GROMACS .gro file of C-alpha atoms in nm:
model
  356
    1MET     CA    1  10.325   9.352  10.554
    2TRP     CA    2  10.003   9.161  10.500
    3LEU     CA    3   9.881   8.853  10.683
    4ASP     CA    4   9.838   8.535  10.479
    5ASP     CA    5   9.568   8.386  10.698
    6LEU     CA    6   9.207   8.433  10.807
    7SER     CA    7   8.958   8.243  11.020
    8ARG     CA    8   8.640   8.308  11.216
    9VAL     CA    9   8.838   8.253  11.539
   10ARG     CA   10   9.092   8.517  11.438
   11LEU     CA   11   8.806   8.759  11.385
   12THR     CA   12   8.599   8.684  11.694
   13SER     CA   13   8.903   8.687  11.924
   14GLY     CA   14   9.023   9.025  11.800
   15SER     CA   15   9.354   8.870  11.688
   16LEU     CA   16   9.341   9.029  11.342
   17ASP     CA   17   9.265   9.373  11.481
   18LYS     CA   18   9.551   9.337  11.730
   19LEU     CA   19   9.793   9.249  11.451
   20ARG     CA   20   9.680   9.559  11.263
   21ARG     CA   21   9.721   9.783  11.566
   22GLU     CA   22  10.040   9.636  11.714
   23GLN     CA   23  10.229   9.451  11.440
   24HIS     CA   24  10.187   9.682  11.139
   25VAL     CA   25   9.973   9.435  10.943
   26VAL     CA   26   9.793   9.638  10.676
   27GLY     CA   27   9.623   9.373  10.464
   28VAL     CA   28   9.501   9.013  10.448
   29THR     CA   29   9.524   8.741  10.186
   30THR     CA   30   9.329   8.417  10.177
   31ASN     CA   31   9.326   8.108   9.957
   32PRO     CA   32   9.139   7.775   9.946
   33SER     CA   33   9.397   7.608  10.173
   34ILE     CA   34   9.353   7.878  10.437
   35PHE     CA   35   8.974   7.842  10.438
   36ALA     CA   36   8.995   7.464  10.448
   37LYS     CA   37   9.215   7.494  10.756
   38ALA     CA   38   8.980   7.752  10.914
   39LEU     CA   39   8.681   7.517  10.878
   40SER     CA   40   8.867   7.249  11.074
   41ASP     CA   41   8.752   7.448  11.379
   42ALA     CA   42   8.388   7.371  11.308
   43GLU     CA   43   8.263   7.511  11.637
   44ALA     CA   44   8.339   7.867  11.529
   45TYR     CA   45   8.110   7.821  11.229
   46ASP     CA   46   7.835   7.613  11.394
   47ALA     CA   47   7.575   7.887  11.421
   48GLN     CA   48   7.601   7.989  11.058
   49LEU     CA   49   7.623   7.627  10.943
   50LYS     CA   50   7.298   7.549  11.128
   51ASP     CA   51   7.124   7.839  10.956
   52LEU     CA   52   7.253   7.730  10.616
   53ALA     CA   53   7.146   7.371  10.678
   54ALA     CA   54   6.800   7.489  10.785
   55GLN     CA   55   6.770   7.697  10.468
   56GLY     CA   56   6.867   7.398  10.258
   57VAL     CA   57   7.132   7.585  10.060
   58THR     CA   58   7.371   7.394   9.838
   59VAL     CA   59   7.727   7.332   9.950
   60GLU     CA   60   7.853   7.563   9.675
   61GLU     CA   61   7.633   7.847   9.800
   62ALA     CA   62   7.735   7.775  10.159
   63VAL     CA   63   8.100   7.828  10.059
   64ARG     CA   64   8.022   8.173   9.923
   65LEU     CA   65   7.825   8.272  10.232
   66LEU     CA   66   8.079   8.140  10.484
   67THR     CA   67   8.386   8.286  10.317
   68GLY     CA   68   8.207   8.606  10.222
   69TYR     CA   69   8.107   8.658  10.586
   70ASP     CA   70   8.467   8.625  10.707
   71VAL     CA   71   8.614   8.841  10.432
   72ARG     CA   72   8.353   9.114  10.479
   73TRP     CA   73   8.430   9.121  10.850
   74ALA     CA   74   8.805   9.133  10.779
   75CYS     CA   75   8.750   9.422  10.536
   76ASP     CA   76   8.583   9.615  10.817
   77VAL     CA   77   8.872   9.537  11.054
   78MET     CA   78   9.121   9.660  10.793
   79LYS     CA   79   8.924   9.972  10.702
   80PRO     CA   80   9.141  10.202  10.921
   81ALA     CA   81   9.449  10.092  10.725
   82TYR     CA   82   9.259  10.146  10.400
   83ASP     CA   83   9.159  10.497  10.502
   84ALA     CA   84   9.504  10.589  10.636
   85SER     CA   85   9.672  10.483  10.310
   86ALA     CA   86   9.416  10.646  10.079
   87GLY     CA   87   9.306  10.304   9.954
   88VAL     CA   88   9.650  10.158   9.888
   89ASP     CA   89   9.656   9.915  10.180
   90GLY     CA   90   9.386   9.777  10.409
   91ARG     CA   91   9.289   9.525  10.143
   92VAL     CA   92   9.145   9.176  10.196
   93SER     CA   93   9.146   8.910   9.922
   94ILE     CA   94   8.896   8.639   9.836
   95GLU     CA   95   8.965   8.391   9.557
   96VAL     CA   96   8.745   8.268   9.277
   97ASP     CA   97   8.683   7.893   9.267
   98PRO     CA   98   9.024   7.755   9.153
   99ARG     CA   99   8.851   7.473   8.965
  100ILE     CA  100   8.746   7.729   8.702
  101ALA     CA  101   9.096   7.876   8.662
  102LYS     CA  102   9.096   7.778   8.293
  103ASP     CA  103   8.745   7.901   8.214
  104THR     CA  104   8.744   8.274   8.136
  105ALA     CA  105   8.368   8.329   8.131
  106LYS     CA  106   8.306   8.148   8.460
  107THR     CA  107   8.594   8.335   8.627
  108ILE     CA  108   8.450   8.671   8.524
  109ALA     CA  109   8.104   8.571   8.647
  110GLU     CA  110   8.242   8.454   8.979
  111ALA     CA  111   8.446   8.772   9.023
  112ARG     CA  112   8.128   8.977   8.977
  113ALA     CA  113   7.936   8.760   9.223
  114LEU     CA  114   8.204   8.779   9.494
  115TRP     CA  115   8.242   9.155   9.450
  116TRP     CA  116   7.869   9.196   9.496
  117THR     CA  117   7.850   8.950   9.786
  118VAL     CA  118   8.124   9.104  10.001
  119ASP     CA  119   8.039   9.460   9.896
  120ARG     CA  120   8.336   9.643  10.048
  121PRO     CA  121   8.559   9.899   9.874
  122ASN     CA  122   8.876   9.745  10.019
  123LEU     CA  123   8.813   9.400   9.872
  124PHE     CA  124   9.041   9.224   9.625
  125ILE     CA  125   8.913   8.944   9.403
  126LYS     CA  126   9.190   8.688   9.351
  127ILE     CA  127   9.216   8.558   8.995
  128PRO     CA  128   9.482   8.299   8.899
  129ALA     CA  129   9.729   8.409   8.633
  130THR     CA  130   9.653   8.127   8.391
  131LEU     CA  131   9.631   8.213   8.023
  132GLU     CA  132   9.252   8.192   8.054
  133GLY     CA  133   9.265   8.412   8.362
  134LEU     CA  134   9.432   8.704   8.183
  135PRO     CA  135   9.119   8.827   7.996
  136ALA     CA  136   8.919   8.780   8.317
  137ILE     CA  137   9.162   9.013   8.497
  138THR     CA  138   9.112   9.275   8.228
  139ALA     CA  139   8.733   9.237   8.231
  140ALA     CA  140   8.707   9.263   8.609
  141LEU     CA  141   8.917   9.579   8.627
  142ALA     CA  142   8.726   9.729   8.336
  143GLU     CA  143   8.406   9.686   8.540
  144GLY     CA  144   8.556   9.855   8.846
  145ILE     CA  145   8.653   9.540   9.039
  146SER     CA  146   8.989   9.550   9.220
  147VAL     CA  147   9.200   9.240   9.156
  148ASN     CA  148   9.474   9.040   9.325
  149VAL     CA  149   9.636   8.836   9.048
  150THR     CA  150   9.760   8.514   9.205
  151LEU     CA  151   9.979   8.213   9.119
  152ILE     CA  152  10.242   8.402   8.917
  153PHE     CA  153  10.567   8.211   8.876
  154SER     CA  154  10.727   8.321   8.548
  155LEU     CA  155  10.858   8.653   8.420
  156GLU     CA  156  10.680   8.600   8.088
  157ARG     CA  157  10.347   8.549   8.260
  158TYR     CA  158  10.409   8.847   8.488
  159GLY     CA  159  10.459   9.067   8.182
  160GLN     CA  160  10.125   8.942   8.048
  161VAL     CA  161   9.963   9.018   8.385
  162ILE     CA  162  10.090   9.376   8.376
  163ASP     CA  163   9.952   9.414   8.024
  164ALA     CA  164   9.614   9.271   8.131
  165PHE     CA  165   9.609   9.514   8.423
  166MET     CA  166   9.682   9.819   8.207
  167THR     CA  167   9.431   9.710   7.944
  168GLY     CA  168   9.165   9.678   8.212
  169LEU     CA  169   9.233  10.031   8.336
  170GLU     CA  170   9.226  10.165   7.981
  171GLN     CA  171   8.889   9.999   7.919
  172ALA     CA  172   8.757  10.136   8.246
  173LEU     CA  173   8.859  10.486   8.138
  174GLU     CA  174   8.693  10.437   7.799
  175ALA     CA  175   8.374  10.342   7.983
  176GLY     CA  176   8.388  10.668   8.177
  177ARG     CA  177   8.488  10.514   8.512
  178ASP     CA  178   8.691  10.690   8.778
  179ILE     CA  179   8.995  10.463   8.807
  180SER     CA  180   9.148  10.633   9.110
  181GLY     CA  181   8.973  10.389   9.344
  182LEU     CA  182   9.074  10.078   9.148
  183ALA     CA  183   9.366   9.879   9.286
  184SER     CA  184   9.559   9.564   9.205
  185VAL     CA  185   9.852   9.356   9.323
  186ALA     CA  186  10.042   9.089   9.132
  187SER     CA  187  10.115   8.793   9.360
  188PHE     CA  188  10.450   8.644   9.264
  189PHE     CA  189  10.504   8.312   9.441
  190VAL     CA  190  10.845   8.274   9.601
  191SER     CA  191  10.927   7.968   9.815
  192ARG     CA  192  10.770   7.716   9.578
  193VAL     CA  193  11.032   7.810   9.318
  194ASP     CA  194  11.311   7.705   9.552
  195SER     CA  195  11.127   7.387   9.645
  196GLU     CA  196  11.107   7.277   9.282
  197VAL     CA  197  11.455   7.392   9.180
  198ASP     CA  198  11.621   7.250   9.493
  199ARG     CA  199  11.452   6.915   9.430
  200ARG     CA  200  11.615   6.906   9.087
  201LEU     CA  201  11.950   7.025   9.222
  202ASP     CA  202  11.951   6.753   9.487
  203LYS     CA  203  11.909   6.489   9.217
  204SER     CA  204  12.228   6.616   9.058
  205GLY     CA  205  12.426   6.578   9.379
  206THR     CA  206  12.725   6.783   9.260
  207PRO     CA  207  12.901   7.063   9.455
  208GLU     CA  208  12.797   7.307   9.181
  209ALA     CA  209  12.434   7.210   9.231
  210ALA     CA  210  12.458   7.236   9.610
  211ALA     CA  211  12.594   7.591   9.576
  212LEU     CA  212  12.278   7.699   9.393
  213ARG     CA  213  12.028   7.571   9.650
  214GLY     CA  214  11.798   7.842   9.786
  215LYS     CA  215  11.894   8.102   9.527
  216ALA     CA  216  11.639   8.067   9.247
  217ALA     CA  217  11.329   8.202   9.423
  218ILE     CA  218  11.481   8.530   9.537
  219ALA     CA  219  11.653   8.579   9.200
  220ASN     CA  220  11.322   8.521   9.021
  221ALA     CA  221  11.137   8.772   9.239
  222ARG     CA  222  11.410   9.031   9.200
  223LEU     CA  223  11.393   9.003   8.821
  224ALA     CA  224  11.016   9.041   8.846
  225TYR     CA  225  11.073   9.369   9.028
  226GLU     CA  226  11.308   9.480   8.749
  227LEU     CA  227  11.029   9.409   8.500
  228TYR     CA  228  10.785   9.606   8.717
  229GLU     CA  229  11.019   9.907   8.711
  230GLN     CA  230  11.058   9.884   8.335
  231ARG     CA  231  10.682   9.877   8.277
  232ILE     CA  232  10.596  10.170   8.506
  233ALA     CA  233  10.853  10.378   8.319
  234THR     CA  234  10.663  10.345   7.989
  235PRO     CA  235  10.450  10.620   7.833
  236ARG     CA  236  10.153  10.383   7.853
  237TRP     CA  237  10.172  10.371   8.230
  238GLN     CA  238  10.247  10.740   8.265
  239ALA     CA  239   9.924  10.818   8.080
  240LEU     CA  240   9.729  10.595   8.318
  241ARG     CA  241   9.901  10.748   8.621
  242GLU     CA  242   9.803  11.095   8.502
  243ALA     CA  243   9.442  10.970   8.479
  244GLY     CA  244   9.457  10.876   8.848
  245ALA     CA  245   9.563  10.510   8.834
  246LYS     CA  246   9.744  10.337   9.120
  247VAL     CA  247  10.034  10.107   9.037
  248GLN     CA  248   9.983   9.733   9.045
  249ARG     CA  249  10.223   9.652   9.329
  250PRO     CA  250  10.432   9.335   9.325
  251LEU     CA  251  10.323   9.110   9.612
  252TRP     CA  252  10.559   8.842   9.741
  253ALA     CA  253  10.350   8.538   9.829
  254SER     CA  254  10.446   8.198   9.972
  255THR     CA  255  10.718   8.362  10.183
  256SER     CA  256  10.751   8.108  10.462
  257THR     CA  257  11.058   7.892  10.411
  258LYS     CA  258  10.989   7.527  10.339
  259ASP     CA  259  11.344   7.405  10.404
  260PRO     CA  260  11.446   7.415  10.773
  261ALA     CA  261  11.805   7.472  10.663
  262TYR     CA  262  11.713   7.821  10.543
  263ASP     CA  263  11.676   8.134  10.754
  264ASP     CA  264  11.306   8.165  10.831
  265THR     CA  265  11.297   8.532  10.724
  266MET     CA  266  11.503   8.511  10.403
  267TYR     CA  267  11.203   8.569  10.176
  268VAL     CA  268  11.127   8.886  10.371
  269VAL     CA  269  11.463   9.053  10.428
  270ASP     CA  270  11.598   8.976  10.078
  271LEU     CA  271  11.294   9.116   9.895
  272VAL     CA  272  11.264   9.470  10.029
  273ALA     CA  273  11.201   9.753   9.783
  274PRO     CA  274  10.954  10.041   9.731
  275ASP     CA  275  10.594   9.960   9.633
  276THR     CA  276  10.614   9.593   9.737
  277VAL     CA  277  10.384   9.388   9.958
  278ASN     CA  278  10.497   9.082  10.152
  279THR     CA  279  10.213   8.859  10.267
  280MET     CA  280  10.315   8.605  10.528
  281PRO     CA  281  10.173   8.358  10.778
  282GLU     CA  282  10.179   8.468  11.141
  283SER     CA  283  10.481   8.249  11.218
  284THR     CA  284  10.691   8.437  10.960
  285LEU     CA  285  10.550   8.768  11.079
  286ARG     CA  286  10.655   8.689  11.437
  287ALA     CA  287  10.997   8.567  11.324
  288THR     CA  288  11.051   8.888  11.129
  289ALA     CA  289  10.962   9.099  11.433
  290ASP     CA  290  11.181   8.888  11.658
  291HIS     CA  291  11.508   8.841  11.473
  292ALA     CA  292  11.501   8.955  11.110
  293LYS     CA  293  11.808   9.153  11.010
  294LEU     CA  294  11.650   9.417  10.790
  295ARG     CA  295  11.902   9.614  10.588
  296GLY     CA  296  11.694   9.837  10.367
  297ASP     CA  297  11.648   9.791   9.992
  298THR     CA  298  11.775   9.445   9.898
  299ILE     CA  299  11.655   9.433   9.537
  300HIS     CA  300  11.818   9.719   9.350
  301GLY     CA  301  12.167   9.636   9.231
  302THR     CA  302  12.100   9.260   9.218
  303TYR     CA  303  11.966   9.213   8.866
  304ASP     CA  304  12.284   9.092   8.693
  305GLN     CA  305  12.358   8.856   8.981
  306SER     CA  306  12.001   8.722   8.960
  307ARG     CA  307  12.031   8.655   8.588
  308GLN     CA  308  12.353   8.467   8.653
  309VAL     CA  309  12.169   8.230   8.889
  310PHE     CA  310  11.946   8.114   8.605
  311ALA     CA  311  12.238   8.093   8.362
  312ASP     CA  312  12.414   7.865   8.612
  313LEU     CA  313  12.100   7.654   8.653
  314ALA     CA  314  12.066   7.620   8.277
  315GLY     CA  315  12.428   7.503   8.269
  316LEU     CA  316  12.324   7.221   8.500
  317GLY     CA  317  12.034   7.127   8.275
  318ILE     CA  318  11.761   7.291   8.485
  319GLY     CA  319  11.540   7.486   8.246
  320TYR     CA  320  11.357   7.793   8.372
  321ASP     CA  321  11.051   7.750   8.148
  322ASP     CA  322  10.997   7.391   8.255
  323VAL     CA  323  11.023   7.481   8.624
  324VAL     CA  324  10.769   7.763   8.610
  325ASN     CA  325  10.527   7.568   8.389
  326VAL     CA  326  10.529   7.278   8.635
  327LEU     CA  327  10.472   7.518   8.924
  328GLU     CA  328  10.174   7.687   8.758
  329GLU     CA  329  10.004   7.356   8.682
  330GLU     CA  330  10.073   7.224   9.032
  331GLY     CA  331   9.957   7.550   9.189
  332VAL     CA  332   9.616   7.532   9.023
  333GLU     CA  333   9.584   7.161   9.106
  334LYS     CA  334   9.676   7.212   9.473
  335PHE     CA  335   9.427   7.494   9.521
  336ALA     CA  336   9.156   7.292   9.344
  337ALA     CA  337   9.228   6.998   9.575
  338SER     CA  338   9.205   7.228   9.879
  339TRP     CA  339   8.877   7.364   9.747
  340ASN     CA  340   8.734   7.015   9.711
  341GLU     CA  341   8.849   6.936  10.064
  342PHE     CA  342   8.682   7.256  10.181
  343LEU     CA  343   8.355   7.160  10.011
  344ALA     CA  344   8.363   6.813  10.163
  345THR     CA  345   8.422   6.958  10.510
  346ILE     CA  346   8.130   7.200  10.475
  347GLU     CA  347   7.900   6.926  10.346
  348SER     CA  348   7.991   6.705  10.640
  349ASN     CA  349   7.953   6.985  10.895
  350MET     CA  350   7.618   7.098  10.753
  351ALA     CA  351   7.491   6.741  10.770
  352ALA     CA  352   7.608   6.710  11.130
  353VAL     CA  353   7.451   7.032  11.257
  354GLY     CA  354   7.134   6.972  11.056
  355LYS     CA  355   7.053   6.649  11.234
  356PRO     CA  356   6.772   6.674  11.492
   0.00000   0.00000   0.00000
């Protein structure tokens, strides 16, 4: 279990360390929305904002320094989990500017800059899984940068992500790098799939449509895990494993339920299998600890049933490709909007603290 949240208050209060010690949290993910929310508590950032205002740095540079500070600190808090797992867990993610998600060269440059800025071995650089992001994923890994691939919705794109990951490791080996310290996760978004599919089902209004509500997201993630198993069984991966590579673990993201009619732990208990990560907000983490009915592996043995869900949806005129394409476009747009909000908040706060 990883925590999908980070703020200066969570760090200064010791809350993150307590979750690591007492609630089995072994990693942290962040995104533009999380940082925008964190900056709403301006007081926690006042001292650093005053320094940045005094230095006259640009808002863009202030973003890097503020977020880099928090992520570096979180990496240090998670270092015991990193050490205990031999570098598998204890990871903290920071995302490239989502506004450049469709610019390969800028994404690679930003990944390098963030890797250098935070300068911790347990860092992940988050790169969106757009078509333009795929070569950036390969390039970053080839240079020895560990990557969290984010905003994955479709099985086709996930297959491309796995290929980009393996290509990056192969290029790193060709360059003479030790790949045993490189790591990656593939963040497959869950709840947003149900939100989009359920919206379309509700328009239909039939009993057949109502019976399919809340089933698409889990089915999609389970089929992603099937694809993961298929790819790690290939000779290509076996050669990389023998060279010291770690698997690119599937990470279930967006695992808080958006519909109050659903069990608040469904995206946790129904997606349990070896080598997976589930990153969740604290509310879902607490709910899981309080009343989740964990029943072991809930993915194996479900693949045919999962495929049937999408066959039934297609029978109702809900096309898989259209759903996932809409979600990818919306995902990039939402993160870009959060980033712009984040920039505006920083600019306003710097102006406020910089006044005599």
